[in-house]
């Protein structure tokens, strides 16, 4: 039996979200003039809130505004590393560190499954000692430049479960042969929480807290 400990990242491991802070961090270091486009980014966020655009489309628009339509992978790797250092220094829940350490000590394979972009998540996951990352991908051109378009699905809601199942299949792991713990703060992860053997609501949003109470899921305040 392979034991997995799967963690959401934003507001589960971290105290706050990371995508917008990463974009601002990268823009400041690569093209500071793009910060003048923040009002346009805020308008896009309002459009998403009004359900005029999808969550995935919002990500692509935000990427285009703050990083450009194309960006050299080497440049983004450099800023992703510095952003990971910043995240570890001030945006990690102490309880998450304890939970990750306990799961590692118990011999569980640590997997981060997050809607955030792989292009910066991998650096954070590596610093935390994760074995694998399941995250939203980016299209990379033949010229090794990252395009402001999502590769495949946005790893959010039901898509996150589909991507976890695809990850298992790719590694030849059958569901009946794995034990799954899953940690999340948000109700959007209900499909994975329902699917897991041991679901944990971590510092949950109000809606997830109510769902956890109804389902009998443990609540962890990290």
PDB file of C-alpha atoms in Angstrom:
ATOM      1  CA  UNK A   1       0.000   0.000   0.000  1.00  0.00           C
ATOM      2  CA  UNK A   2       1.377   3.397  -1.054  1.00  0.00           C
ATOM      3  CA  UNK A   3       0.431   6.132   1.393  1.00  0.00           C
ATOM      4  CA  UNK A   4      -0.059   9.609  -0.058  1.00  0.00           C
ATOM      5  CA  UNK A   5      -0.379  12.934   1.736  1.00  0.00           C
ATOM      6  CA  UNK A   6      -1.801  15.412  -0.780  1.00  0.00           C
ATOM      7  CA  UNK A   7      -1.802  19.102   0.125  1.00  0.00           C
ATOM      8  CA  UNK A   8      -3.487  22.072  -1.452  1.00  0.00           C
ATOM      9  CA  UNK A   9      -1.145  25.072  -1.270  1.00  0.00           C
ATOM     10  CA  UNK A  10      -2.769  28.529  -1.166  1.00  0.00           C
ATOM     11  CA  UNK A  11      -4.266  29.239   2.273  1.00  0.00           C
ATOM     12  CA  UNK A  12      -3.684  25.623   3.284  1.00  0.00           C
ATOM     13  CA  UNK A  13       0.101  25.603   3.495  1.00  0.00           C
ATOM     14  CA  UNK A  14       0.411  29.354   2.987  1.00  0.00           C
ATOM     15  CA  UNK A  15      -1.388  31.992   5.010  1.00  0.00           C
ATOM     16  CA  UNK A  16      -2.473  33.934   1.922  1.00  0.00           C
ATOM     17  CA  UNK A  17      -2.800  33.375  -1.812  1.00  0.00           C
ATOM     18  CA  UNK A  18       0.362  33.359  -3.905  1.00  0.00           C
ATOM     19  CA  UNK A  19      -0.565  33.922  -7.551  1.00  0.00           C
ATOM     20  CA  UNK A  20      -1.077  37.686  -7.582  1.00  0.00           C
ATOM     21  CA  UNK A  21       1.909  38.258  -5.238  1.00  0.00           C
ATOM     22  CA  UNK A  22       4.049  36.153  -7.590  1.00  0.00           C
ATOM     23  CA  UNK A  23       2.950  38.166 -10.618  1.00  0.00           C
ATOM     24  CA  UNK A  24       3.751  41.447  -8.873  1.00  0.00           C
ATOM     25  CA  UNK A  25       7.081  40.060  -7.651  1.00  0.00           C
ATOM     26  CA  UNK A  26       7.996  38.920 -11.172  1.00  0.00           C
ATOM     27  CA  UNK A  27       6.837  42.124 -12.852  1.00  0.00           C
ATOM     28  CA  UNK A  28       8.839  44.250 -10.438  1.00  0.00           C
ATOM     29  CA  UNK A  29      12.004  42.284 -11.212  1.00  0.00           C
ATOM     30  CA  UNK A  30      11.568  41.716 -14.943  1.00  0.00           C
ATOM     31  CA  UNK A  31       9.640  44.733 -16.242  1.00  0.00           C
ATOM     32  CA  UNK A  32       8.669  47.252 -13.523  1.00  0.00           C
ATOM     33  CA  UNK A  33       6.690  49.345 -16.008  1.00  0.00           C
ATOM     34  CA  UNK A  34       4.096  46.566 -16.090  1.00  0.00           C
ATOM     35  CA  UNK A  35       3.016  47.547 -12.580  1.00  0.00           C
ATOM     36  CA  UNK A  36       1.275  50.482 -14.279  1.00  0.00           C
ATOM     37  CA  UNK A  37      -1.136  47.845 -15.646  1.00  0.00           C
ATOM     38  CA  UNK A  38      -2.335  46.813 -12.171  1.00  0.00           C
ATOM     39  CA  UNK A  39      -5.627  48.779 -12.616  1.00  0.00           C
ATOM     40  CA  UNK A  40      -6.320  46.694 -15.728  1.00  0.00           C
ATOM     41  CA  UNK A  41      -5.592  43.561 -13.695  1.00  0.00           C
ATOM     42  CA  UNK A  42      -8.060  44.709 -11.049  1.00  0.00           C
ATOM     43  CA  UNK A  43     -10.667  45.230 -13.776  1.00  0.00           C
ATOM     44  CA  UNK A  44     -10.088  41.649 -14.952  1.00  0.00           C
ATOM     45  CA  UNK A  45     -10.579  40.417 -11.384  1.00  0.00           C
ATOM     46  CA  UNK A  46     -13.870  42.287 -11.223  1.00  0.00           C
ATOM     47  CA  UNK A  47     -14.902  40.683 -14.506  1.00  0.00           C
ATOM     48  CA  UNK A  48     -14.183  37.270 -12.992  1.00  0.00           C
ATOM     49  CA  UNK A  49     -16.161  38.165  -9.847  1.00  0.00           C
ATOM     50  CA  UNK A  50     -19.072  39.126 -12.112  1.00  0.00           C
ATOM     51  CA  UNK A  51     -18.683  35.756 -13.896  1.00  0.00           C
ATOM     52  CA  UNK A  52     -17.940  37.483 -17.184  1.00  0.00           C
ATOM     53  CA  UNK A  53     -14.741  35.433 -17.601  1.00  0.00           C
ATOM     54  CA  UNK A  54     -13.620  32.058 -16.242  1.00  0.00           C
ATOM     55  CA  UNK A  55     -11.024  31.543 -13.541  1.00  0.00           C
ATOM     56  CA  UNK A  56      -8.647  30.073 -16.103  1.00  0.00           C
ATOM     57  CA  UNK A  57      -9.109  33.021 -18.448  1.00  0.00           C
ATOM     58  CA  UNK A  58      -8.430  35.402 -15.566  1.00  0.00           C
ATOM     59  CA  UNK A  59      -5.108  33.655 -15.010  1.00  0.00           C
ATOM     60  CA  UNK A  60      -4.156  34.009 -18.659  1.00  0.00           C
ATOM     61  CA  UNK A  61      -5.073  37.705 -18.711  1.00  0.00           C
ATOM     62  CA  UNK A  62      -3.156  38.352 -15.488  1.00  0.00           C
ATOM     63  CA  UNK A  63      -0.118  36.509 -16.866  1.00  0.00           C
ATOM     64  CA  UNK A  64      -0.218  38.565 -20.057  1.00  0.00           C
ATOM     65  CA  UNK A  65      -0.499  41.871 -18.169  1.00  0.00           C
ATOM     66  CA  UNK A  66       2.244  41.230 -15.617  1.00  0.00           C
ATOM     67  CA  UNK A  67       4.651  38.978 -17.543  1.00  0.00           C
ATOM     68  CA  UNK A  68       3.837  39.541 -21.201  1.00  0.00           C
ATOM     69  CA  UNK A  69       2.579  37.155 -23.857  1.00  0.00           C
ATOM     70  CA  UNK A  70       5.919  35.334 -23.882  1.00  0.00           C
ATOM     71  CA  UNK A  71       8.617  35.150 -21.223  1.00  0.00           C
ATOM     72  CA  UNK A  72      11.936  33.298 -21.190  1.00  0.00           C
ATOM     73  CA  UNK A  73      11.748  30.222 -18.973  1.00  0.00           C
ATOM     74  CA  UNK A  74      15.171  31.019 -17.503  1.00  0.00           C
ATOM     75  CA  UNK A  75      13.989  34.470 -16.396  1.00  0.00           C
ATOM     76  CA  UNK A  76      10.866  33.060 -14.756  1.00  0.00           C
ATOM     77  CA  UNK A  77      12.869  30.340 -13.036  1.00  0.00           C
ATOM     78  CA  UNK A  78      15.092  32.992 -11.477  1.00  0.00           C
ATOM     79  CA  UNK A  79      12.185  35.025 -10.132  1.00  0.00           C
ATOM     80  CA  UNK A  80      10.349  31.863  -9.045  1.00  0.00           C
ATOM     81  CA  UNK A  81      13.325  30.917  -6.893  1.00  0.00           C
ATOM     82  CA  UNK A  82      13.441  34.334  -5.232  1.00  0.00           C
ATOM     83  CA  UNK A  83       9.655  34.279  -4.722  1.00  0.00           C
ATOM     84  CA  UNK A  84       9.909  30.844  -3.118  1.00  0.00           C
ATOM     85  CA  UNK A  85      12.499  32.178  -0.671  1.00  0.00           C
ATOM     86  CA  UNK A  86      10.190  35.060   0.168  1.00  0.00           C
ATOM     87  CA  UNK A  87       7.211  32.715   0.605  1.00  0.00           C
ATOM     88  CA  UNK A  88       9.090  30.373   2.924  1.00  0.00           C
ATOM     89  CA  UNK A  89      10.317  33.321   4.975  1.00  0.00           C
ATOM     90  CA  UNK A  90       6.941  34.870   5.707  1.00  0.00           C
ATOM     91  CA  UNK A  91       3.906  33.099   4.267  1.00  0.00           C
ATOM     92  CA  UNK A  92       3.868  29.532   5.609  1.00  0.00           C
ATOM     93  CA  UNK A  93       1.522  28.326   8.327  1.00  0.00           C
ATOM     94  CA  UNK A  94       3.493  26.788  11.231  1.00  0.00           C
ATOM     95  CA  UNK A  95       0.888  24.036  11.477  1.00  0.00           C
ATOM     96  CA  UNK A  96       1.499  23.142   7.845  1.00  0.00           C
ATOM     97  CA  UNK A  97       5.191  22.669   8.498  1.00  0.00           C
ATOM     98  CA  UNK A  98       4.360  20.374  11.424  1.00  0.00           C
ATOM     99  CA  UNK A  99       1.855  18.405   9.338  1.00  0.00           C
ATOM    100  CA  UNK A 100       4.257  17.991   6.422  1.00  0.00           C
ATOM    101  CA  UNK A 101       7.007  16.859   8.793  1.00  0.00           C
ATOM    102  CA  UNK A 102       4.686  14.315  10.456  1.00  0.00           C
ATOM    103  CA  UNK A 103       3.531  12.884   7.118  1.00  0.00           C
ATOM    104  CA  UNK A 104       7.102  12.616   5.914  1.00  0.00           C
ATOM    105  CA  UNK A 105       8.154  10.861   9.136  1.00  0.00           C
ATOM    106  CA  UNK A 106       5.246   8.423   8.699  1.00  0.00           C
ATOM    107  CA  UNK A 107       6.605   7.475   5.276  1.00  0.00           C
ATOM    108  CA  UNK A 108       3.880   9.103   3.215  1.00  0.00           C
ATOM    109  CA  UNK A 109       4.663  10.381  -0.277  1.00  0.00           C
ATOM    110  CA  UNK A 110       4.153  14.135  -0.238  1.00  0.00           C
ATOM    111  CA  UNK A 111       2.189  15.546  -3.168  1.00  0.00           C
ATOM    112  CA  UNK A 112       1.226  19.184  -3.665  1.00  0.00           C
ATOM    113  CA  UNK A 113      -1.969  19.616  -5.718  1.00  0.00           C
ATOM    114  CA  UNK A 114      -2.736  23.251  -6.388  1.00  0.00           C
ATOM    115  CA  UNK A 115      -4.482  25.538  -8.847  1.00  0.00           C
ATOM    116  CA  UNK A 116      -1.430  27.801  -8.805  1.00  0.00           C
ATOM    117  CA  UNK A 117       0.994  27.673 -11.719  1.00  0.00           C
ATOM    118  CA  UNK A 118       3.655  24.963 -11.757  1.00  0.00           C
ATOM    119  CA  UNK A 119       6.123  27.569 -13.063  1.00  0.00           C
ATOM    120  CA  UNK A 120       6.582  28.911  -9.512  1.00  0.00           C
ATOM    121  CA  UNK A 121       4.974  26.224  -7.328  1.00  0.00           C
ATOM    122  CA  UNK A 122       7.778  23.723  -7.934  1.00  0.00           C
ATOM    123  CA  UNK A 123      10.337  25.954  -6.232  1.00  0.00           C
ATOM    124  CA  UNK A 124       8.116  26.296  -3.138  1.00  0.00           C
ATOM    125  CA  UNK A 125       7.351  22.569  -3.068  1.00  0.00           C
ATOM    126  CA  UNK A 126      11.042  21.687  -3.330  1.00  0.00           C
ATOM    127  CA  UNK A 127      11.883  23.860  -0.325  1.00  0.00           C
ATOM    128  CA  UNK A 128       9.143  22.156   1.689  1.00  0.00           C
ATOM    129  CA  UNK A 129      10.374  18.681   0.780  1.00  0.00           C
ATOM    130  CA  UNK A 130       7.515  17.555  -1.457  1.00  0.00           C
ATOM    131  CA  UNK A 131       8.036  14.552  -3.709  1.00  0.00           C
ATOM    132  CA  UNK A 132       5.625  15.533  -6.487  1.00  0.00           C
ATOM    133  CA  UNK A 133       3.639  18.506  -7.780  1.00  0.00           C
ATOM    134  CA  UNK A 134       0.279  18.533  -9.543  1.00  0.00           C
ATOM    135  CA  UNK A 135      -0.461  22.088 -10.682  1.00  0.00           C
ATOM    136  CA  UNK A 136      -1.743  24.273 -13.481  1.00  0.00           C
ATOM    137  CA  UNK A 137       0.635  24.037 -16.420  1.00  0.00           C
ATOM    138  CA  UNK A 138       1.840  26.646 -18.897  1.00  0.00           C
ATOM    139  CA  UNK A 139       2.439  26.231 -22.615  1.00  0.00           C
ATOM    140  CA  UNK A 140       6.150  26.351 -23.431  1.00  0.00           C
ATOM    141  CA  UNK A 141       7.212  27.145 -26.997  1.00  0.00           C
ATOM    142  CA  UNK A 142      10.040  25.558 -28.957  1.00  0.00           C
ATOM    143  CA  UNK A 143      12.100  28.640 -28.163  1.00  0.00           C
ATOM    144  CA  UNK A 144      11.849  27.793 -24.432  1.00  0.00           C
ATOM    145  CA  UNK A 145       9.592  30.751 -23.805  1.00  0.00           C
ATOM    146  CA  UNK A 146       6.553  30.403 -21.565  1.00  0.00           C
ATOM    147  CA  UNK A 147       3.314  31.492 -23.212  1.00  0.00           C
ATOM    148  CA  UNK A 148       0.504  33.181 -21.287  1.00  0.00           C
ATOM    149  CA  UNK A 149      -1.831  30.253 -21.874  1.00  0.00           C
ATOM    150  CA  UNK A 150      -2.785  27.322 -19.678  1.00  0.00           C
ATOM    151  CA  UNK A 151      -1.571  23.905 -20.824  1.00  0.00           C
ATOM    152  CA  UNK A 152      -4.487  21.539 -20.223  1.00  0.00           C
ATOM    153  CA  UNK A 153      -6.867  22.272 -17.356  1.00  0.00           C
ATOM    154  CA  UNK A 154      -6.780  24.822 -14.587  1.00  0.00           C
ATOM    155  CA  UNK A 155      -6.121  22.585 -11.548  1.00  0.00           C
ATOM    156  CA  UNK A 156      -9.208  23.764  -9.659  1.00  0.00           C
ATOM    157  CA  UNK A 157     -12.435  22.169  -8.454  1.00  0.00           C
ATOM    158  CA  UNK A 158     -13.358  18.913 -10.246  1.00  0.00           C
ATOM    159  CA  UNK A 159     -10.362  19.384 -12.568  1.00  0.00           C
ATOM    160  CA  UNK A 160      -8.022  18.928  -9.606  1.00  0.00           C
ATOM    161  CA  UNK A 161      -9.433  15.460  -8.966  1.00  0.00           C
ATOM    162  CA  UNK A 162      -9.140  14.589 -12.649  1.00  0.00           C
ATOM    163  CA  UNK A 163      -5.507  15.690 -12.636  1.00  0.00           C
ATOM    164  CA  UNK A 164      -4.768  13.679  -9.480  1.00  0.00           C
ATOM    165  CA  UNK A 165      -6.339  10.595 -11.076  1.00  0.00           C
ATOM    166  CA  UNK A 166      -4.278  11.164 -14.235  1.00  0.00           C
ATOM    167  CA  UNK A 167      -1.150  11.483 -12.087  1.00  0.00           C
ATOM    168  CA  UNK A 168      -1.942   8.148 -10.398  1.00  0.00           C
ATOM    169  CA  UNK A 169      -2.550   6.447 -13.743  1.00  0.00           C
ATOM    170  CA  UNK A 170       0.684   7.791 -15.208  1.00  0.00           C
ATOM    171  CA  UNK A 171       2.593   6.200 -12.335  1.00  0.00           C
ATOM    172  CA  UNK A 172       0.729   2.921 -12.546  1.00  0.00           C
ATOM    173  CA  UNK A 173      -0.926   3.404  -9.157  1.00  0.00           C
ATOM    174  CA  UNK A 174      -4.392   1.922  -8.706  1.00  0.00           C
ATOM    175  CA  UNK A 175      -6.810   3.697  -6.370  1.00  0.00           C
ATOM    176  CA  UNK A 176      -7.321   0.532  -4.325  1.00  0.00           C
ATOM    177  CA  UNK A 177      -3.562   0.304  -3.769  1.00  0.00           C
ATOM    178  CA  UNK A 178      -3.114   3.778  -2.295  1.00  0.00           C
ATOM    179  CA  UNK A 179      -4.151   5.381   0.965  1.00  0.00           C
ATOM    180  CA  UNK A 180      -4.909   9.087   0.535  1.00  0.00           C
ATOM    181  CA  UNK A 181      -4.836  11.931   2.996  1.00  0.00           C
ATOM    182  CA  UNK A 182      -5.921  15.282   1.588  1.00  0.00           C
ATOM    183  CA  UNK A 183      -5.631  18.713   3.175  1.00  0.00           C
ATOM    184  CA  UNK A 184      -7.463  21.818   1.925  1.00  0.00           C
ATOM    185  CA  UNK A 185      -8.895  25.108   3.143  1.00  0.00           C
ATOM    186  CA  UNK A 186     -11.544  25.634   0.474  1.00  0.00           C
ATOM    187  CA  UNK A 187     -14.867  24.147  -0.572  1.00  0.00           C
ATOM    188  CA  UNK A 188     -13.758  24.095  -4.212  1.00  0.00           C
ATOM    189  CA  UNK A 189     -11.732  21.023  -3.218  1.00  0.00           C
ATOM    190  CA  UNK A 190     -14.844  19.129  -2.107  1.00  0.00           C
ATOM    191  CA  UNK A 191     -14.463  16.557  -4.959  1.00  0.00           C
ATOM    192  CA  UNK A 192     -10.995  15.573  -3.717  1.00  0.00           C
ATOM    193  CA  UNK A 193     -12.021  15.690  -0.062  1.00  0.00           C
ATOM    194  CA  UNK A 194     -14.922  13.324  -0.817  1.00  0.00           C
ATOM    195  CA  UNK A 195     -12.584  11.009  -2.734  1.00  0.00           C
ATOM    196  CA  UNK A 196      -9.821  10.886  -0.097  1.00  0.00           C
ATOM    197  CA  UNK A 197      -9.642   8.243   2.621  1.00  0.00           C
ATOM    198  CA  UNK A 198      -8.707  10.862   5.201  1.00  0.00           C
ATOM    199  CA  UNK A 199      -9.983  14.369   4.353  1.00  0.00           C
ATOM    200  CA  UNK A 200      -8.887  17.311   6.483  1.00  0.00           C
ATOM    201  CA  UNK A 201     -10.375  20.810   6.397  1.00  0.00           C
ATOM    202  CA  UNK A 202      -7.462  23.120   7.194  1.00  0.00           C
ATOM    203  CA  UNK A 203      -8.155  26.598   8.603  1.00  0.00           C
ATOM    204  CA  UNK A 204     -11.272  26.305   6.436  1.00  0.00           C
ATOM    205  CA  UNK A 205     -13.374  28.899   4.713  1.00  0.00           C
ATOM    206  CA  UNK A 206     -16.812  29.273   6.373  1.00  0.00           C
ATOM    207  CA  UNK A 207     -18.520  27.162   3.716  1.00  0.00           C
ATOM    208  CA  UNK A 208     -15.970  24.360   4.026  1.00  0.00           C
ATOM    209  CA  UNK A 209     -16.199  24.515   7.833  1.00  0.00           C
ATOM    210  CA  UNK A 210     -19.941  23.906   7.574  1.00  0.00           C
ATOM    211  CA  UNK A 211     -19.411  21.108   5.067  1.00  0.00           C
ATOM    212  CA  UNK A 212     -16.782  19.488   7.296  1.00  0.00           C
ATOM    213  CA  UNK A 213     -19.171  19.576  10.258  1.00  0.00           C
ATOM    214  CA  UNK A 214     -21.904  17.946   8.167  1.00  0.00           C
ATOM    215  CA  UNK A 215     -19.565  15.270   6.754  1.00  0.00           C
ATOM    216  CA  UNK A 216     -17.692  14.614   9.985  1.00  0.00           C
ATOM    217  CA  UNK A 217     -14.348  15.660   8.509  1.00  0.00           C
ATOM    218  CA  UNK A 218     -11.625  16.693  10.968  1.00  0.00           C
ATOM    219  CA  UNK A 219     -10.891  20.414  11.120  1.00  0.00           C
ATOM    220  CA  UNK A 220      -7.280  21.516  11.636  1.00  0.00           C
ATOM    221  CA  UNK A 221      -6.569  25.131  12.567  1.00  0.00           C
ATOM    222  CA  UNK A 222      -3.056  25.736  11.368  1.00  0.00           C
TER     223      UNK A 222
END
